[in-house]
PDB file of C-alpha atoms in Angstrom:
ATOM      1  CA  MET U   1       2.298   1.277  15.426  1.00  0.00           C
ATOM      2  CA  ARG U   2       4.316   0.102  12.304  1.00  0.00           C
ATOM      3  CA  VAL U   3       2.799  -0.320   9.035  1.00  0.00           C
ATOM      4  CA  VAL U   4       4.701  -1.736   6.160  1.00  0.00           C
ATOM      5  CA  THR U   5       3.554  -2.264   2.573  1.00  0.00           C
ATOM      6  CA  TRP U   6       5.774  -4.132   0.283  1.00  0.00           C
ATOM      7  CA  ASN U   7       5.210  -5.509  -3.245  1.00  0.00           C
ATOM      8  CA  CYS U   8       7.145  -8.838  -3.010  1.00  0.00           C
ATOM      9  CA  LYS U   9       6.899  -9.822  -6.703  1.00  0.00           C
ATOM     10  CA  GLY U  10       5.730 -13.307  -5.741  1.00  0.00           C
ATOM     11  CA  ALA U  11       7.212 -16.186  -3.801  1.00  0.00           C
ATOM     12  CA  PHE U  12       6.574 -14.347  -0.516  1.00  0.00           C
ATOM     13  CA  HIS U  13       6.803 -17.786   1.372  1.00  0.00           C
ATOM     14  CA  ARG U  14      10.559 -17.416   0.496  1.00  0.00           C
ATOM     15  CA  LYS U  15      10.792 -13.901   1.504  1.00  0.00           C
ATOM     16  CA  HIS U  16       8.728 -13.656   4.933  1.00  0.00           C
ATOM     17  CA  ASP U  17      11.954 -13.613   6.745  1.00  0.00           C
ATOM     18  CA  PHE U  18      12.576 -10.204   5.627  1.00  0.00           C
ATOM     19  CA  THR U  19       9.735  -8.463   6.269  1.00  0.00           C
ATOM     20  CA  ALA U  20       9.446 -10.132   9.740  1.00  0.00           C
ATOM     21  CA  PHE U  21      12.929  -8.694  10.351  1.00  0.00           C
ATOM     22  CA  LEU U  22      11.143  -5.037   9.954  1.00  0.00           C
ATOM     23  CA  LYS U  23       8.684  -5.799  12.843  1.00  0.00           C
ATOM     24  CA  PRO U  24       5.337  -4.595  11.368  1.00  0.00           C
ATOM     25  CA  ASP U  25       2.138  -4.648  13.157  1.00  0.00           C
ATOM     26  CA  ILE U  26       0.390  -4.478   9.919  1.00  0.00           C
ATOM     27  CA  LEU U  27       2.128  -5.812   6.637  1.00  0.00           C
ATOM     28  CA  ILE U  28       0.444  -5.232   2.906  1.00  0.00           C
ATOM     29  CA  VAL U  29       1.992  -7.390   0.460  1.00  0.00           C
ATOM     30  CA  PRO U  30       0.811  -6.888  -2.884  1.00  0.00           C
ATOM     31  CA  GLU U  31       1.577  -9.813  -5.561  1.00  0.00           C
ATOM     32  CA  CYS U  32       1.853 -12.546  -2.977  1.00  0.00           C
ATOM     33  CA  GLU U  33       0.847 -15.922  -3.726  1.00  0.00           C
ATOM     34  CA  LYS U  34      -1.847 -17.647  -1.992  1.00  0.00           C
ATOM     35  CA  LEU U  35      -0.832 -19.098   1.260  1.00  0.00           C
ATOM     36  CA  SER U  36      -2.476 -21.193   4.114  1.00  0.00           C
ATOM     37  CA  GLY U  37      -0.536 -19.629   6.735  1.00  0.00           C
ATOM     38  CA  LEU U  38       2.886 -18.138   7.649  1.00  0.00           C
ATOM     39  CA  ALA U  39       5.754 -20.254   9.503  1.00  0.00           C
ATOM     40  CA  GLN U  40       7.142 -18.144  12.594  1.00  0.00           C
ATOM     41  CA  THR U  41      10.565 -16.926  11.791  1.00  0.00           C
ATOM     42  CA  PHE U  42      12.982 -17.745  15.064  1.00  0.00           C
ATOM     43  CA  GLY U  43      12.799 -14.885  17.254  1.00  0.00           C
ATOM     44  CA  SER U  44      10.227 -12.857  15.304  1.00  0.00           C
ATOM     45  CA  THR U  45       6.699 -12.089  16.672  1.00  0.00           C
ATOM     46  CA  PRO U  46       4.155 -14.674  15.242  1.00  0.00           C
ATOM     47  CA  SER U  47       1.607 -13.376  12.888  1.00  0.00           C
ATOM     48  CA  LYS U  48      -1.818 -13.084  14.244  1.00  0.00           C
ATOM     49  CA  ASN U  49      -4.200 -12.580  11.080  1.00  0.00           C
ATOM     50  CA  PHE U  50      -3.623 -13.609   7.207  1.00  0.00           C
ATOM     51  CA  GLN U  51      -5.740 -12.666   4.754  1.00  0.00           C
ATOM     52  CA  TRP U  52      -5.490 -12.858   0.945  1.00  0.00           C
ATOM     53  CA  PHE U  53      -7.271 -11.697  -2.090  1.00  0.00           C
ATOM     54  CA  GLY U  54      -7.334 -12.706  -5.656  1.00  0.00           C
ATOM     55  CA  SER U  55      -8.489 -15.185  -8.090  1.00  0.00           C
ATOM     56  CA  ASP U  56      -5.174 -16.319  -9.203  1.00  0.00           C
ATOM     57  CA  ALA U  57      -3.521 -18.163  -6.572  1.00  0.00           C
ATOM     58  CA  ARG U  58      -0.048 -17.030  -8.132  1.00  0.00           C
ATOM     59  CA  LYS U  59      -0.624 -13.598  -7.268  1.00  0.00           C
ATOM     60  CA  GLY U  60      -2.906 -11.680  -4.986  1.00  0.00           C
ATOM     61  CA  LEU U  61      -3.056  -8.949  -2.497  1.00  0.00           C
ATOM     62  CA  ALA U  62      -2.239 -10.146   1.019  1.00  0.00           C
ATOM     63  CA  VAL U  63      -2.502  -8.545   4.550  1.00  0.00           C
ATOM     64  CA  ILE U  64      -0.969  -9.712   7.839  1.00  0.00           C
ATOM     65  CA  SER U  65      -1.249  -8.361  11.306  1.00  0.00           C
ATOM     66  CA  TYR U  66       1.237  -9.104  14.359  1.00  0.00           C
ATOM     67  CA  GLY U  67       1.568  -8.798  17.946  1.00  0.00           C
ATOM     68  CA  ASP U  68      -1.498  -7.058  19.697  1.00  0.00           C
ATOM     69  CA  TYR U  69      -3.390  -5.913  16.086  1.00  0.00           C
ATOM     70  CA  SER U  70      -5.861  -8.088  14.651  1.00  0.00           C
ATOM     71  CA  PHE U  71      -8.340  -7.161  11.800  1.00  0.00           C
ATOM     72  CA  GLU U  72     -11.321  -8.378   9.600  1.00  0.00           C
ATOM     73  CA  VAL U  73     -12.833  -7.674   6.329  1.00  0.00           C
ATOM     74  CA  HIS U  74     -15.194  -4.558   6.725  1.00  0.00           C
ATOM     75  CA  PRO U  75     -18.672  -5.460   6.131  1.00  0.00           C
ATOM     76  CA  ASP U  76     -18.792  -2.661   3.369  1.00  0.00           C
ATOM     77  CA  TYR U  77     -16.164  -4.175   1.167  1.00  0.00           C
ATOM     78  CA  ASP U  78     -17.453  -4.703  -2.326  1.00  0.00           C
ATOM     79  CA  ALA U  79     -15.753  -7.286  -4.362  1.00  0.00           C
ATOM     80  CA  ARG U  80     -15.886  -5.083  -7.506  1.00  0.00           C
ATOM     81  CA  HIS U  81     -13.012  -3.014  -5.814  1.00  0.00           C
ATOM     82  CA  ARG U  82     -11.397  -6.172  -5.094  1.00  0.00           C
ATOM     83  CA  TRP U  83      -7.775  -4.937  -5.003  1.00  0.00           C
ATOM     84  CA  ILE U  84      -8.746  -1.872  -2.812  1.00  0.00           C
ATOM     85  CA  VAL U  85      -9.865  -3.708   0.289  1.00  0.00           C
ATOM     86  CA  PRO U  86     -11.120  -2.106   3.619  1.00  0.00           C
ATOM     87  CA  LEU U  87     -10.197  -3.597   6.800  1.00  0.00           C
ATOM     88  CA  ARG U  88     -11.463  -2.737  10.376  1.00  0.00           C
ATOM     89  CA  VAL U  89      -8.208  -3.106  12.269  1.00  0.00           C
ATOM     90  CA  SER U  90      -8.143  -3.442  16.418  1.00  0.00           C
ATOM     91  CA  GLY U  91      -5.399  -2.934  18.913  1.00  0.00           C
ATOM     92  CA  PRO U  92      -3.842  -0.238  20.852  1.00  0.00           C
ATOM     93  CA  ARG U  93      -5.141   2.003  18.052  1.00  0.00           C
ATOM     94  CA  SER U  94      -8.207   0.988  15.916  1.00  0.00           C
ATOM     95  CA  PHE U  95      -8.661   2.072  12.276  1.00  0.00           C
ATOM     96  CA  VAL U  96      -9.823   1.190   8.926  1.00  0.00           C
ATOM     97  CA  LEU U  97      -7.296   0.079   6.461  1.00  0.00           C
ATOM     98  CA  PHE U  98      -7.404  -0.022   2.666  1.00  0.00           C
ATOM     99  CA  ALA U  99      -4.852  -2.123   1.560  1.00  0.00           C
ATOM    100  CA  VAL U 100      -4.224  -1.085  -2.228  1.00  0.00           C
ATOM    101  CA  TRP U 101      -2.741  -2.764  -5.322  1.00  0.00           C
ATOM    102  CA  THR U 102      -3.822  -1.038  -8.150  1.00  0.00           C
ATOM    103  CA  LEU U 103      -4.415  -3.218 -11.499  1.00  0.00           C
ATOM    104  CA  PRO U 104      -6.241  -1.513 -14.720  1.00  0.00           C
ATOM    105  CA  THR U 105      -9.568  -3.314 -15.132  1.00  0.00           C
ATOM    106  CA  THR U 106     -11.184  -1.713 -17.605  1.00  0.00           C
ATOM    107  CA  PRO U 107     -10.460  -0.619 -21.415  1.00  0.00           C
ATOM    108  CA  SER U 108      -9.112   2.475 -20.463  1.00  0.00           C
ATOM    109  CA  ARG U 109      -5.901   0.375 -18.775  1.00  0.00           C
ATOM    110  CA  SER U 110      -5.542   3.592 -16.263  1.00  0.00           C
ATOM    111  CA  TYR U 111      -4.267   2.410 -12.853  1.00  0.00           C
ATOM    112  CA  VAL U 112      -5.581   5.834 -11.312  1.00  0.00           C
ATOM    113  CA  GLN U 113      -9.136   5.009 -12.447  1.00  0.00           C
ATOM    114  CA  PRO U 114      -9.532   2.108  -9.778  1.00  0.00           C
ATOM    115  CA  LEU U 115      -8.342   4.612  -7.108  1.00  0.00           C
ATOM    116  CA  PHE U 116     -11.148   6.913  -7.855  1.00  0.00           C
ATOM    117  CA  GLU U 117     -13.882   4.472  -8.293  1.00  0.00           C
ATOM    118  CA  ALA U 118     -13.021   3.059  -5.043  1.00  0.00           C
ATOM    119  CA  PHE U 119     -12.436   6.031  -3.011  1.00  0.00           C
ATOM    120  CA  GLU U 120     -15.894   7.416  -4.224  1.00  0.00           C
ATOM    121  CA  PHE U 121     -17.723   4.313  -3.324  1.00  0.00           C
ATOM    122  CA  TYR U 122     -16.196   4.170  -0.055  1.00  0.00           C
ATOM    123  CA  MET U 123     -16.442   7.906   0.720  1.00  0.00           C
ATOM    124  CA  PRO U 124     -19.843   7.606   2.783  1.00  0.00           C
ATOM    125  CA  MET U 125     -18.380   4.893   4.904  1.00  0.00           C
ATOM    126  CA  MET U 126     -14.956   6.654   5.757  1.00  0.00           C
ATOM    127  CA  LYS U 127     -16.908   9.797   6.861  1.00  0.00           C
ATOM    128  CA  GLY U 128     -15.571  10.732  10.270  1.00  0.00           C
ATOM    129  CA  LEU U 129     -13.613   7.732  10.581  1.00  0.00           C
ATOM    130  CA  ASP U 130      -9.650   7.196  11.300  1.00  0.00           C
ATOM    131  CA  VAL U 131      -8.533   5.852   7.722  1.00  0.00           C
ATOM    132  CA  VAL U 132      -5.135   4.710   6.303  1.00  0.00           C
ATOM    133  CA  TRP U 133      -4.742   3.788   2.851  1.00  0.00           C
ATOM    134  CA  ALA U 134      -1.727   1.875   1.987  1.00  0.00           C
ATOM    135  CA  GLY U 135       0.082  -0.025  -0.630  1.00  0.00           C
ATOM    136  CA  ASP U 136       1.015  -0.240  -4.358  1.00  0.00           C
ATOM    137  CA  PHE U 137      -0.526   2.558  -6.141  1.00  0.00           C
ATOM    138  CA  ASN U 138       1.186   2.022  -9.481  1.00  0.00           C
ATOM    139  CA  ALA U 139       1.097   5.865  -9.587  1.00  0.00           C
ATOM    140  CA  ASN U 140       3.013   9.165  -9.675  1.00  0.00           C
ATOM    141  CA  PHE U 141       2.630  12.765 -10.950  1.00  0.00           C
ATOM    142  CA  VAL U 142       5.329  11.819 -13.473  1.00  0.00           C
ATOM    143  CA  PHE U 143       3.117   9.592 -15.340  1.00  0.00           C
ATOM    144  CA  ASP U 144       0.081  12.184 -15.503  1.00  0.00           C
ATOM    145  CA  ARG U 145      -0.561  13.307 -19.137  1.00  0.00           C
ATOM    146  CA  PRO U 146      -3.025  15.892 -20.208  1.00  0.00           C
ATOM    147  CA  SER U 147      -4.871  13.766 -22.352  1.00  0.00           C
ATOM    148  CA  ARG U 148      -5.628  11.131 -19.530  1.00  0.00           C
ATOM    149  CA  LYS U 149      -9.181  11.303 -17.929  1.00  0.00           C
ATOM    150  CA  TYR U 150      -7.851  10.052 -14.641  1.00  0.00           C
ATOM    151  CA  LYS U 151      -4.501  11.514 -13.088  1.00  0.00           C
ATOM    152  CA  PHE U 152      -2.881  10.644  -9.781  1.00  0.00           C
ATOM    153  CA  LYS U 153      -2.630  14.511  -9.100  1.00  0.00           C
ATOM    154  CA  ASP U 154      -6.440  14.742  -8.978  1.00  0.00           C
ATOM    155  CA  PHE U 155      -6.679  11.556  -6.850  1.00  0.00           C
ATOM    156  CA  VAL U 156      -4.313  13.176  -4.428  1.00  0.00           C
ATOM    157  CA  GLU U 157      -6.180  16.438  -4.230  1.00  0.00           C
ATOM    158  CA  LEU U 158      -9.497  14.452  -4.021  1.00  0.00           C
ATOM    159  CA  ALA U 159      -7.930  12.560  -0.897  1.00  0.00           C
ATOM    160  CA  GLY U 160      -6.576  15.584   0.661  1.00  0.00           C
ATOM    161  CA  ARG U 161     -10.003  17.190   0.559  1.00  0.00           C
ATOM    162  CA  HIS U 162     -11.007  14.293   2.853  1.00  0.00           C
ATOM    163  CA  GLY U 163      -8.117  14.450   5.153  1.00  0.00           C
ATOM    164  CA  LEU U 164      -5.699  12.207   3.834  1.00  0.00           C
ATOM    165  CA  GLN U 165      -2.397  12.984   3.299  1.00  0.00           C
ATOM    166  CA  SER U 166       0.657  10.896   2.235  1.00  0.00           C
ATOM    167  CA  ALA U 167       2.911  10.487   5.331  1.00  0.00           C
ATOM    168  CA  TYR U 168       5.996  10.326   3.524  1.00  0.00           C
ATOM    169  CA  HIS U 169       5.618  13.552   1.792  1.00  0.00           C
ATOM    170  CA  GLN U 170       4.371  15.363   5.090  1.00  0.00           C
ATOM    171  CA  GLN U 171       7.526  14.352   6.292  1.00  0.00           C
ATOM    172  CA  LEU U 172       9.948  15.296   3.988  1.00  0.00           C
ATOM    173  CA  ASP U 173       7.591  18.349   2.903  1.00  0.00           C
ATOM    174  CA  CYS U 174       8.345  17.450  -0.725  1.00  0.00           C
ATOM    175  CA  GLU U 175       6.131  17.674  -4.001  1.00  0.00           C
ATOM    176  CA  HIS U 176       4.464  14.576  -5.363  1.00  0.00           C
ATOM    177  CA  GLY U 177       6.703  13.683  -8.542  1.00  0.00           C
ATOM    178  CA  MET U 178       9.982  15.058  -6.686  1.00  0.00           C
ATOM    179  CA  GLU U 179      10.366  12.374  -4.007  1.00  0.00           C
ATOM    180  CA  PRO U 180      14.104  11.778  -3.293  1.00  0.00           C
ATOM    181  CA  ASP U 181      13.308   8.056  -2.796  1.00  0.00           C
ATOM    182  CA  LYS U 182      12.000   5.577  -5.048  1.00  0.00           C
ATOM    183  CA  THR U 183      10.066   2.760  -4.312  1.00  0.00           C
ATOM    184  CA  TYR U 184      10.001   1.067  -7.419  1.00  0.00           C
ATOM    185  CA  PHE U 185      12.991   0.361 -10.030  1.00  0.00           C
ATOM    186  CA  HIS U 186      11.777  -0.857 -13.655  1.00  0.00           C
ATOM    187  CA  HIS U 187      13.275  -4.257 -14.176  1.00  0.00           C
ATOM    188  CA  HIS U 188      15.495  -3.855 -11.068  1.00  0.00           C
ATOM    189  CA  GLU U 189      17.462  -0.985 -12.787  1.00  0.00           C
ATOM    190  CA  ALA U 190      19.041   1.398 -10.396  1.00  0.00           C
ATOM    191  CA  ASP U 191      18.534   4.031 -12.926  1.00  0.00           C
ATOM    192  CA  LYS U 192      14.981   3.742 -13.546  1.00  0.00           C
ATOM    193  CA  GLY U 193      13.262   4.474 -10.263  1.00  0.00           C
ATOM    194  CA  TYR U 194      10.050   6.026  -9.356  1.00  0.00           C
ATOM    195  CA  HIS U 195       7.856   6.383  -6.172  1.00  0.00           C
ATOM    196  CA  ILE U 196       4.873   4.588  -6.395  1.00  0.00           C
ATOM    197  CA  ASP U 197       4.086   2.918  -3.276  1.00  0.00           C
ATOM    198  CA  TYR U 198       2.471   4.978  -0.652  1.00  0.00           C
ATOM    199  CA  VAL U 199       0.798   5.291   2.776  1.00  0.00           C
ATOM    200  CA  PHE U 200      -1.899   7.869   3.137  1.00  0.00           C
ATOM    201  CA  SER U 201      -3.597   8.599   6.477  1.00  0.00           C
ATOM    202  CA  THR U 202      -6.244  11.037   8.134  1.00  0.00           C
ATOM    203  CA  GLU U 203      -4.904  13.420  10.834  1.00  0.00           C
ATOM    204  CA  ASN U 204      -6.304  11.274  13.755  1.00  0.00           C
ATOM    205  CA  VAL U 205      -3.950   8.400  13.176  1.00  0.00           C
ATOM    206  CA  ARG U 206      -0.755  10.383  13.406  1.00  0.00           C
ATOM    207  CA  PRO U 207      -1.530  12.672  16.342  1.00  0.00           C
ATOM    208  CA  GLN U 208       1.991  13.016  17.097  1.00  0.00           C
ATOM    209  CA  GLY U 209       3.551  12.644  13.777  1.00  0.00           C
ATOM    210  CA  CYS U 210       4.330   9.745  11.522  1.00  0.00           C
ATOM    211  CA  GLU U 211       7.865   8.783  10.581  1.00  0.00           C
ATOM    212  CA  VAL U 212       8.383   7.259   6.973  1.00  0.00           C
ATOM    213  CA  SER U 213      11.404   5.407   5.364  1.00  0.00           C
ATOM    214  CA  VAL U 214      11.777   3.531   2.150  1.00  0.00           C
ATOM    215  CA  GLY U 215      13.732   0.146   2.177  1.00  0.00           C
ATOM    216  CA  SER U 216      16.791   0.513   0.068  1.00  0.00           C
ATOM    217  CA  TYR U 217      18.056  -0.607  -3.127  1.00  0.00           C
ATOM    218  CA  ASP U 218      21.142  -2.326  -2.103  1.00  0.00           C
ATOM    219  CA  ASP U 219      18.965  -4.243   0.332  1.00  0.00           C
ATOM    220  CA  TRP U 220      15.976  -5.016  -1.569  1.00  0.00           C
ATOM    221  CA  SER U 221      16.462  -5.019  -5.317  1.00  0.00           C
ATOM    222  CA  LYS U 222      17.694  -8.816  -5.673  1.00  0.00           C
ATOM    223  CA  ARG U 223      14.167  -9.756  -3.731  1.00  0.00           C
ATOM    224  CA  SER U 224      11.663  -7.486  -5.716  1.00  0.00           C
ATOM    225  CA  ASP U 225      11.376  -4.783  -7.904  1.00  0.00           C
ATOM    226  CA  HIS U 226       9.608  -2.872  -5.101  1.00  0.00           C
ATOM    227  CA  MET U 227      11.377  -1.502  -1.993  1.00  0.00           C
ATOM    228  CA  PRO U 228       9.149  -1.393   1.188  1.00  0.00           C
ATOM    229  CA  VAL U 229       7.580   1.568   2.748  1.00  0.00           C
ATOM    230  CA  ILE U 230       7.900   1.688   6.550  1.00  0.00           C
ATOM    231  CA  ALA U 231       5.662   3.915   8.227  1.00  0.00           C
ATOM    232  CA  ASP U 232       6.008   4.776  12.085  1.00  0.00           C
ATOM    233  CA  PHE U 233       2.695   6.465  13.701  1.00  0.00           C
ATOM    234  CA  HIS U 234       3.558   7.745  16.946  1.00  0.00           C
TER     235      HIS U 234
END
């Protein structure tokens, strides 16, 4: 099973061909415009489900499934956490996917606060389930400051206590904040890279491991300031 997350920076209708080439089973696309559907790329697997969330038709959160996988919005979804959306995924492997695009929605202007609020709200529902959180978290340990109430380090620790680990960090055995691969380049500049896009999962989703790769700057920087994160669950 392949899960891909890519913040497309808009105009996804002109960029879908590039993500279809990655052959995802599940694709999470922050900053996607509102679309009625997707045209099938020649030779690619047709999309099966397409769901879009947002209030601004120019920029929202899209989730797409392909092939043997389908999904539906989880009945416990609460629109107060509209940029962190739980979906029940069905297919060869069934699990609950939380599609993530964090935006500061309070006067604190914190990107991490929505993660805490959604995680704590959905904790009872997640208990005992196979769970994946994937998307644009807009956060990294390097952005944490002692004066900030909400720190990404604390969120990662909270997620870990409930069995969720970053697949990338497990595979590379690297510390958060020390990632060799960058998933976001500020203003598309190669020397301003940060790792802010993630795939977290519980152990049962990856019984034989998970292989993670990040799209290259040369291949993707002209299409978005984010690089795709590709997670293959074995």
